[in-house]
């Protein structure tokens, strides 16, 4: 299975170059920008039109904290699925023998946006909703310490990923963990992939923009062959 993972396009999806020979595209959140869900809706619908146009057999969408119109129900699961796309919200699907879980949940960080949860509640949530036999985990948020560095409110480097999510990934050891949310920032590069010595999991931050430099893509996502 050849997979293209993208995230955090923030309305600039049209600048992406679609790789050849892709069997599945996974989007892990933030196709839009505005906090107001009614303003946000137009941007998400524009993304859906583009996503649907891709000549790729399987398409998976997971929302992000900026996709407020989806959280508020102005755009629903049916808007994706009647076009033949998969919409995952704390749910799983099996595609060609791979069990794929998707969730838009992220820890509350600063001002709350869509699908934010208090960090103290996420350990129980991840244990309850991510099954042990999942092959691919798709979340909007990053696991802590892995492609999650940013500049904190005190101007120092902050690792702002989710430790509870990392704990669950360590327990189930999936083939692939796709996420975004934390972009490149002030010379810090988060987009790309990483592995750790004690897991088989490939970690992928698919974000394609850099903070304060929207309008120019700094990544074209990540491509994998998963068996």
PDB file of C-alpha atoms in Angstrom:
ATOM      1  CA  UNK A   1       0.000   0.000   0.000  1.00  0.00           C
ATOM      2  CA  UNK A   2       1.555   3.283  -1.133  1.00  0.00           C
ATOM      3  CA  UNK A   3       0.332   6.077   1.166  1.00  0.00           C
ATOM      4  CA  UNK A   4       0.626   9.855   0.850  1.00  0.00           C
ATOM      5  CA  UNK A   5       0.213  11.651   4.180  1.00  0.00           C
ATOM      6  CA  UNK A   6      -0.576  15.382   4.270  1.00  0.00           C
ATOM      7  CA  UNK A   7      -1.735  17.706   7.038  1.00  0.00           C
ATOM      8  CA  UNK A   8      -2.252  21.375   7.918  1.00  0.00           C
ATOM      9  CA  UNK A   9      -2.775  22.703   4.428  1.00  0.00           C
ATOM     10  CA  UNK A  10      -4.678  25.730   5.827  1.00  0.00           C
ATOM     11  CA  UNK A  11      -6.340  26.448   2.417  1.00  0.00           C
ATOM     12  CA  UNK A  12      -3.126  25.988   0.386  1.00  0.00           C
ATOM     13  CA  UNK A  13      -3.891  22.430  -0.747  1.00  0.00           C
ATOM     14  CA  UNK A  14      -3.893  23.579  -4.377  1.00  0.00           C
ATOM     15  CA  UNK A  15      -0.127  24.143  -4.207  1.00  0.00           C
ATOM     16  CA  UNK A  16       0.581  20.482  -3.473  1.00  0.00           C
ATOM     17  CA  UNK A  17       2.081  18.175  -6.084  1.00  0.00           C
ATOM     18  CA  UNK A  18       0.276  14.838  -6.093  1.00  0.00           C
ATOM     19  CA  UNK A  19       2.817  11.983  -6.141  1.00  0.00           C
ATOM     20  CA  UNK A  20       2.429   9.214  -8.697  1.00  0.00           C
ATOM     21  CA  UNK A  21       1.180   5.730  -7.940  1.00  0.00           C
ATOM     22  CA  UNK A  22      -0.551   6.510  -4.640  1.00  0.00           C
ATOM     23  CA  UNK A  23      -3.108   3.994  -3.329  1.00  0.00           C
ATOM     24  CA  UNK A  24      -4.259   5.997  -0.288  1.00  0.00           C
ATOM     25  CA  UNK A  25      -4.096   9.632   0.795  1.00  0.00           C
ATOM     26  CA  UNK A  26      -4.422  10.433   4.495  1.00  0.00           C
ATOM     27  CA  UNK A  27      -5.241  13.957   5.654  1.00  0.00           C
ATOM     28  CA  UNK A  28      -4.775  14.577   9.372  1.00  0.00           C
ATOM     29  CA  UNK A  29      -6.465  17.904   9.959  1.00  0.00           C
ATOM     30  CA  UNK A  30      -6.513  21.680   9.530  1.00  0.00           C
ATOM     31  CA  UNK A  31      -7.584  22.279   5.951  1.00  0.00           C
ATOM     32  CA  UNK A  32      -9.056  25.623   7.072  1.00  0.00           C
ATOM     33  CA  UNK A  33      -8.380  28.643   9.289  1.00  0.00           C
ATOM     34  CA  UNK A  34     -11.203  30.715  10.880  1.00  0.00           C
ATOM     35  CA  UNK A  35     -12.448  30.088  14.381  1.00  0.00           C
ATOM     36  CA  UNK A  36     -15.990  31.080  13.409  1.00  0.00           C
ATOM     37  CA  UNK A  37     -17.596  27.885  12.032  1.00  0.00           C
ATOM     38  CA  UNK A  38     -19.808  29.710   9.531  1.00  0.00           C
ATOM     39  CA  UNK A  39     -16.828  31.475   7.975  1.00  0.00           C
ATOM     40  CA  UNK A  40     -14.852  28.259   8.220  1.00  0.00           C
ATOM     41  CA  UNK A  41     -17.407  26.206   6.288  1.00  0.00           C
ATOM     42  CA  UNK A  42     -16.566  27.619   2.858  1.00  0.00           C
ATOM     43  CA  UNK A  43     -12.884  26.744   3.262  1.00  0.00           C
ATOM     44  CA  UNK A  44     -13.608  23.161   4.278  1.00  0.00           C
ATOM     45  CA  UNK A  45     -16.022  22.669   1.381  1.00  0.00           C
ATOM     46  CA  UNK A  46     -13.356  23.962  -0.983  1.00  0.00           C
ATOM     47  CA  UNK A  47     -10.926  21.400   0.412  1.00  0.00           C
ATOM     48  CA  UNK A  48     -13.487  18.594   0.031  1.00  0.00           C
ATOM     49  CA  UNK A  49     -13.910  19.464  -3.656  1.00  0.00           C
ATOM     50  CA  UNK A  50     -10.146  19.295  -4.182  1.00  0.00           C
ATOM     51  CA  UNK A  51      -9.738  16.121  -2.106  1.00  0.00           C
ATOM     52  CA  UNK A  52     -12.497  14.415  -4.067  1.00  0.00           C
ATOM     53  CA  UNK A  53     -10.815  15.345  -7.361  1.00  0.00           C
ATOM     54  CA  UNK A  54      -7.633  13.408  -6.540  1.00  0.00           C
ATOM     55  CA  UNK A  55      -7.187  10.307  -8.686  1.00  0.00           C
ATOM     56  CA  UNK A  56      -6.427   8.160  -5.629  1.00  0.00           C
ATOM     57  CA  UNK A  57      -8.482   5.089  -4.707  1.00  0.00           C
ATOM     58  CA  UNK A  58      -8.734   5.581  -0.931  1.00  0.00           C
ATOM     59  CA  UNK A  59      -9.094   8.958   0.795  1.00  0.00           C
ATOM     60  CA  UNK A  60      -9.132   9.407   4.583  1.00  0.00           C
ATOM     61  CA  UNK A  61     -10.017  12.676   6.323  1.00  0.00           C
ATOM     62  CA  UNK A  62      -9.458  13.452  10.008  1.00  0.00           C
ATOM     63  CA  UNK A  63     -10.352  16.910  11.311  1.00  0.00           C
ATOM     64  CA  UNK A  64      -8.112  19.337  13.140  1.00  0.00           C
ATOM     65  CA  UNK A  65      -8.518  22.082  15.708  1.00  0.00           C
ATOM     66  CA  UNK A  66      -9.027  24.702  12.976  1.00  0.00           C
ATOM     67  CA  UNK A  67     -11.792  22.731  11.218  1.00  0.00           C
ATOM     68  CA  UNK A  68     -14.474  24.274  13.408  1.00  0.00           C
ATOM     69  CA  UNK A  69     -17.319  23.914  10.894  1.00  0.00           C
ATOM     70  CA  UNK A  70     -16.889  20.136  10.990  1.00  0.00           C
ATOM     71  CA  UNK A  71     -16.875  19.995  14.784  1.00  0.00           C
ATOM     72  CA  UNK A  72     -20.052  22.113  14.876  1.00  0.00           C
ATOM     73  CA  UNK A  73     -21.829  19.852  12.384  1.00  0.00           C
ATOM     74  CA  UNK A  74     -22.139  22.325   9.512  1.00  0.00           C
ATOM     75  CA  UNK A  75     -20.190  19.722   7.557  1.00  0.00           C
ATOM     76  CA  UNK A  76     -20.872  16.110   8.464  1.00  0.00           C
ATOM     77  CA  UNK A  77     -19.502  12.635   7.947  1.00  0.00           C
ATOM     78  CA  UNK A  78     -22.055  12.180   5.159  1.00  0.00           C
ATOM     79  CA  UNK A  79     -20.534  15.079   3.203  1.00  0.00           C
ATOM     80  CA  UNK A  80     -17.383  12.997   2.877  1.00  0.00           C
ATOM     81  CA  UNK A  81     -18.804   9.519   2.645  1.00  0.00           C
ATOM     82  CA  UNK A  82     -21.351  10.180  -0.100  1.00  0.00           C
ATOM     83  CA  UNK A  83     -18.327  11.080  -2.248  1.00  0.00           C
ATOM     84  CA  UNK A  84     -16.625   7.795  -1.393  1.00  0.00           C
ATOM     85  CA  UNK A  85     -14.190   9.233   1.148  1.00  0.00           C
ATOM     86  CA  UNK A  86     -13.624   7.968   4.692  1.00  0.00           C
ATOM     87  CA  UNK A  87     -14.271  10.338   7.606  1.00  0.00           C
ATOM     88  CA  UNK A  88     -12.802   9.180  10.922  1.00  0.00           C
ATOM     89  CA  UNK A  89     -13.719  10.796  14.227  1.00  0.00           C
ATOM     90  CA  UNK A  90     -12.611   8.599  17.131  1.00  0.00           C
ATOM     91  CA  UNK A  91     -13.363   5.620  14.918  1.00  0.00           C
ATOM     92  CA  UNK A  92     -11.716   2.945  12.801  1.00  0.00           C
ATOM     93  CA  UNK A  93     -12.087   1.451   9.330  1.00  0.00           C
ATOM     94  CA  UNK A  94     -10.497  -1.538   7.616  1.00  0.00           C
ATOM     95  CA  UNK A  95      -9.147  -0.952   4.106  1.00  0.00           C
ATOM     96  CA  UNK A  96      -7.461  -3.710   2.132  1.00  0.00           C
ATOM     97  CA  UNK A  97      -6.468  -5.548   5.297  1.00  0.00           C
ATOM     98  CA  UNK A  98      -5.221  -2.511   7.229  1.00  0.00           C
ATOM     99  CA  UNK A  99      -7.110  -1.328  10.307  1.00  0.00           C
ATOM    100  CA  UNK A 100      -6.935   2.463  10.456  1.00  0.00           C
ATOM    101  CA  UNK A 101      -7.969   4.617  13.425  1.00  0.00           C
ATOM    102  CA  UNK A 102      -8.534   8.372  13.227  1.00  0.00           C
ATOM    103  CA  UNK A 103      -9.149  11.107  15.808  1.00  0.00           C
ATOM    104  CA  UNK A 104      -9.158  14.936  15.751  1.00  0.00           C
ATOM    105  CA  UNK A 105      -8.568  15.275  19.515  1.00  0.00           C
ATOM    106  CA  UNK A 106      -5.709  17.467  20.717  1.00  0.00           C
ATOM    107  CA  UNK A 107      -4.687  18.718  24.159  1.00  0.00           C
ATOM    108  CA  UNK A 108      -5.925  22.191  25.009  1.00  0.00           C
ATOM    109  CA  UNK A 109      -3.071  24.617  24.371  1.00  0.00           C
ATOM    110  CA  UNK A 110      -3.718  28.324  24.836  1.00  0.00           C
ATOM    111  CA  UNK A 111      -7.112  29.393  23.500  1.00  0.00           C
ATOM    112  CA  UNK A 112      -9.330  26.384  22.859  1.00  0.00           C
ATOM    113  CA  UNK A 113     -10.378  25.544  19.313  1.00  0.00           C
ATOM    114  CA  UNK A 114     -12.140  22.473  17.901  1.00  0.00           C
ATOM    115  CA  UNK A 115     -11.895  19.066  19.582  1.00  0.00           C
ATOM    116  CA  UNK A 116      -9.617  20.254  22.407  1.00  0.00           C
ATOM    117  CA  UNK A 117      -9.428  18.080  25.518  1.00  0.00           C
ATOM    118  CA  UNK A 118      -7.792  18.612  28.881  1.00  0.00           C
ATOM    119  CA  UNK A 119      -4.504  16.684  28.970  1.00  0.00           C
ATOM    120  CA  UNK A 120      -5.483  14.941  32.194  1.00  0.00           C
ATOM    121  CA  UNK A 121      -8.414  13.236  30.428  1.00  0.00           C
ATOM    122  CA  UNK A 122      -6.610  11.984  27.353  1.00  0.00           C
ATOM    123  CA  UNK A 123      -4.923   8.928  28.853  1.00  0.00           C
ATOM    124  CA  UNK A 124      -8.283   7.295  29.578  1.00  0.00           C
ATOM    125  CA  UNK A 125      -9.715   8.414  26.240  1.00  0.00           C
ATOM    126  CA  UNK A 126      -6.893   6.969  24.112  1.00  0.00           C
ATOM    127  CA  UNK A 127      -7.004   3.658  25.970  1.00  0.00           C
ATOM    128  CA  UNK A 128     -10.736   3.383  25.330  1.00  0.00           C
ATOM    129  CA  UNK A 129     -10.895   4.374  21.666  1.00  0.00           C
ATOM    130  CA  UNK A 130      -7.648   3.088  20.061  1.00  0.00           C
ATOM    131  CA  UNK A 131      -7.846  -0.693  19.707  1.00  0.00           C
ATOM    132  CA  UNK A 132      -4.806  -2.876  20.302  1.00  0.00           C
ATOM    133  CA  UNK A 133      -4.832  -4.266  16.745  1.00  0.00           C
ATOM    134  CA  UNK A 134      -4.734  -0.973  14.818  1.00  0.00           C
ATOM    135  CA  UNK A 135      -2.177  -0.878  11.974  1.00  0.00           C
ATOM    136  CA  UNK A 136      -2.288   2.860  11.233  1.00  0.00           C
ATOM    137  CA  UNK A 137      -3.108   5.612  13.754  1.00  0.00           C
ATOM    138  CA  UNK A 138      -4.128   9.016  12.375  1.00  0.00           C
ATOM    139  CA  UNK A 139      -4.423  11.885  14.836  1.00  0.00           C
ATOM    140  CA  UNK A 140      -4.339  15.616  14.365  1.00  0.00           C
ATOM    141  CA  UNK A 141      -2.039  16.076  17.343  1.00  0.00           C
ATOM    142  CA  UNK A 142       1.518  14.872  17.750  1.00  0.00           C
ATOM    143  CA  UNK A 143       2.833  12.481  20.390  1.00  0.00           C
ATOM    144  CA  UNK A 144       5.112  14.171  22.899  1.00  0.00           C
ATOM    145  CA  UNK A 145       8.843  14.408  22.050  1.00  0.00           C
ATOM    146  CA  UNK A 146       8.340  13.364  18.413  1.00  0.00           C
ATOM    147  CA  UNK A 147       8.246  16.107  15.750  1.00  0.00           C
ATOM    148  CA  UNK A 148       6.387  18.386  18.178  1.00  0.00           C
ATOM    149  CA  UNK A 149       8.778  21.265  18.999  1.00  0.00           C
ATOM    150  CA  UNK A 150       7.537  24.837  19.039  1.00  0.00           C
ATOM    151  CA  UNK A 151       8.267  28.209  20.622  1.00  0.00           C
ATOM    152  CA  UNK A 152       6.409  28.577  23.917  1.00  0.00           C
ATOM    153  CA  UNK A 153       4.859  31.687  25.401  1.00  0.00           C
ATOM    154  CA  UNK A 154       8.140  32.260  27.267  1.00  0.00           C
ATOM    155  CA  UNK A 155      10.025  32.276  23.907  1.00  0.00           C
ATOM    156  CA  UNK A 156      11.811  29.026  24.772  1.00  0.00           C
ATOM    157  CA  UNK A 157      11.535  25.763  22.862  1.00  0.00           C
ATOM    158  CA  UNK A 158       8.546  23.744  24.042  1.00  0.00           C
ATOM    159  CA  UNK A 159       7.657  20.142  23.210  1.00  0.00           C
ATOM    160  CA  UNK A 160       3.898  20.427  23.103  1.00  0.00           C
ATOM    161  CA  UNK A 161       2.773  16.984  21.954  1.00  0.00           C
ATOM    162  CA  UNK A 162       0.596  14.588  23.923  1.00  0.00           C
ATOM    163  CA  UNK A 163       2.369  12.217  26.336  1.00  0.00           C
ATOM    164  CA  UNK A 164      -0.771  10.106  26.785  1.00  0.00           C
ATOM    165  CA  UNK A 165      -0.925   9.581  23.028  1.00  0.00           C
ATOM    166  CA  UNK A 166       2.727   8.527  22.959  1.00  0.00           C
ATOM    167  CA  UNK A 167       2.020   6.062  25.774  1.00  0.00           C
ATOM    168  CA  UNK A 168      -0.777   4.444  23.758  1.00  0.00           C
ATOM    169  CA  UNK A 169       1.353   4.258  20.613  1.00  0.00           C
ATOM    170  CA  UNK A 170       4.087   2.545  22.627  1.00  0.00           C
ATOM    171  CA  UNK A 171       1.548  -0.003  23.867  1.00  0.00           C
ATOM    172  CA  UNK A 172       0.158  -0.986  20.455  1.00  0.00           C
ATOM    173  CA  UNK A 173       3.222  -0.388  18.202  1.00  0.00           C
ATOM    174  CA  UNK A 174       1.322   0.352  14.950  1.00  0.00           C
ATOM    175  CA  UNK A 175       3.001   0.318  11.554  1.00  0.00           C
ATOM    176  CA  UNK A 176       2.402   4.050  11.049  1.00  0.00           C
ATOM    177  CA  UNK A 177       1.350   7.063  13.113  1.00  0.00           C
ATOM    178  CA  UNK A 178       0.251  10.058  11.011  1.00  0.00           C
ATOM    179  CA  UNK A 179      -0.269  13.491  12.583  1.00  0.00           C
ATOM    180  CA  UNK A 180       0.347  17.216  12.079  1.00  0.00           C
ATOM    181  CA  UNK A 181      -0.785  20.207  14.162  1.00  0.00           C
ATOM    182  CA  UNK A 182       2.760  21.331  15.042  1.00  0.00           C
ATOM    183  CA  UNK A 183       4.215  23.059  11.985  1.00  0.00           C
ATOM    184  CA  UNK A 184       7.753  24.133  11.210  1.00  0.00           C
ATOM    185  CA  UNK A 185       8.528  27.206  13.326  1.00  0.00           C
ATOM    186  CA  UNK A 186      11.463  29.684  13.546  1.00  0.00           C
ATOM    187  CA  UNK A 187      13.960  27.267  12.054  1.00  0.00           C
ATOM    188  CA  UNK A 188      12.506  24.258  13.904  1.00  0.00           C
ATOM    189  CA  UNK A 189      11.674  21.501  11.406  1.00  0.00           C
ATOM    190  CA  UNK A 190       8.819  19.198  12.424  1.00  0.00           C
ATOM    191  CA  UNK A 191       7.573  18.123   8.984  1.00  0.00           C
ATOM    192  CA  UNK A 192       8.931  14.720   7.996  1.00  0.00           C
ATOM    193  CA  UNK A 193       9.320  11.293   9.525  1.00  0.00           C
ATOM    194  CA  UNK A 194      11.036   9.706  12.480  1.00  0.00           C
ATOM    195  CA  UNK A 195      11.485   6.307  14.088  1.00  0.00           C
ATOM    196  CA  UNK A 196      12.559   5.359  17.597  1.00  0.00           C
ATOM    197  CA  UNK A 197      14.759   2.355  18.483  1.00  0.00           C
ATOM    198  CA  UNK A 198      12.207   0.534  20.632  1.00  0.00           C
ATOM    199  CA  UNK A 199       9.235   0.596  18.192  1.00  0.00           C
ATOM    200  CA  UNK A 200       8.491  -0.539  14.642  1.00  0.00           C
ATOM    201  CA  UNK A 201       6.252   2.517  14.145  1.00  0.00           C
ATOM    202  CA  UNK A 202       7.045   5.136  11.515  1.00  0.00           C
ATOM    203  CA  UNK A 203       6.023   8.559  12.846  1.00  0.00           C
ATOM    204  CA  UNK A 204       4.923  11.088  10.205  1.00  0.00           C
ATOM    205  CA  UNK A 205       4.293  14.794  10.700  1.00  0.00           C
ATOM    206  CA  UNK A 206       2.568  15.680   7.434  1.00  0.00           C
ATOM    207  CA  UNK A 207       2.219  19.447   8.001  1.00  0.00           C
ATOM    208  CA  UNK A 208       3.016  21.359   4.821  1.00  0.00           C
ATOM    209  CA  UNK A 209       3.251  24.971   6.057  1.00  0.00           C
ATOM    210  CA  UNK A 210       5.561  26.988   8.314  1.00  0.00           C
ATOM    211  CA  UNK A 211       4.172  29.283  11.004  1.00  0.00           C
ATOM    212  CA  UNK A 212       3.907  32.940   9.907  1.00  0.00           C
ATOM    213  CA  UNK A 213       4.836  31.949   6.331  1.00  0.00           C
ATOM    214  CA  UNK A 214       1.492  30.640   5.077  1.00  0.00           C
ATOM    215  CA  UNK A 215       1.105  30.786   1.322  1.00  0.00           C
ATOM    216  CA  UNK A 216       4.353  28.997   0.524  1.00  0.00           C
ATOM    217  CA  UNK A 217       4.512  25.257   1.136  1.00  0.00           C
ATOM    218  CA  UNK A 218       7.566  23.991   2.994  1.00  0.00           C
ATOM    219  CA  UNK A 219       6.706  20.307   2.604  1.00  0.00           C
ATOM    220  CA  UNK A 220       4.761  18.171   0.154  1.00  0.00           C
ATOM    221  CA  UNK A 221       3.799  15.628   2.806  1.00  0.00           C
ATOM    222  CA  UNK A 222       5.290  12.167   3.256  1.00  0.00           C
ATOM    223  CA  UNK A 223       5.043   8.983   1.172  1.00  0.00           C
ATOM    224  CA  UNK A 224       5.274   5.412   2.516  1.00  0.00           C
ATOM    225  CA  UNK A 225       5.002   1.863   1.290  1.00  0.00           C
ATOM    226  CA  UNK A 226       3.288  -0.129   4.057  1.00  0.00           C
ATOM    227  CA  UNK A 227       3.017  -3.924   3.987  1.00  0.00           C
TER     228      UNK A 227
END
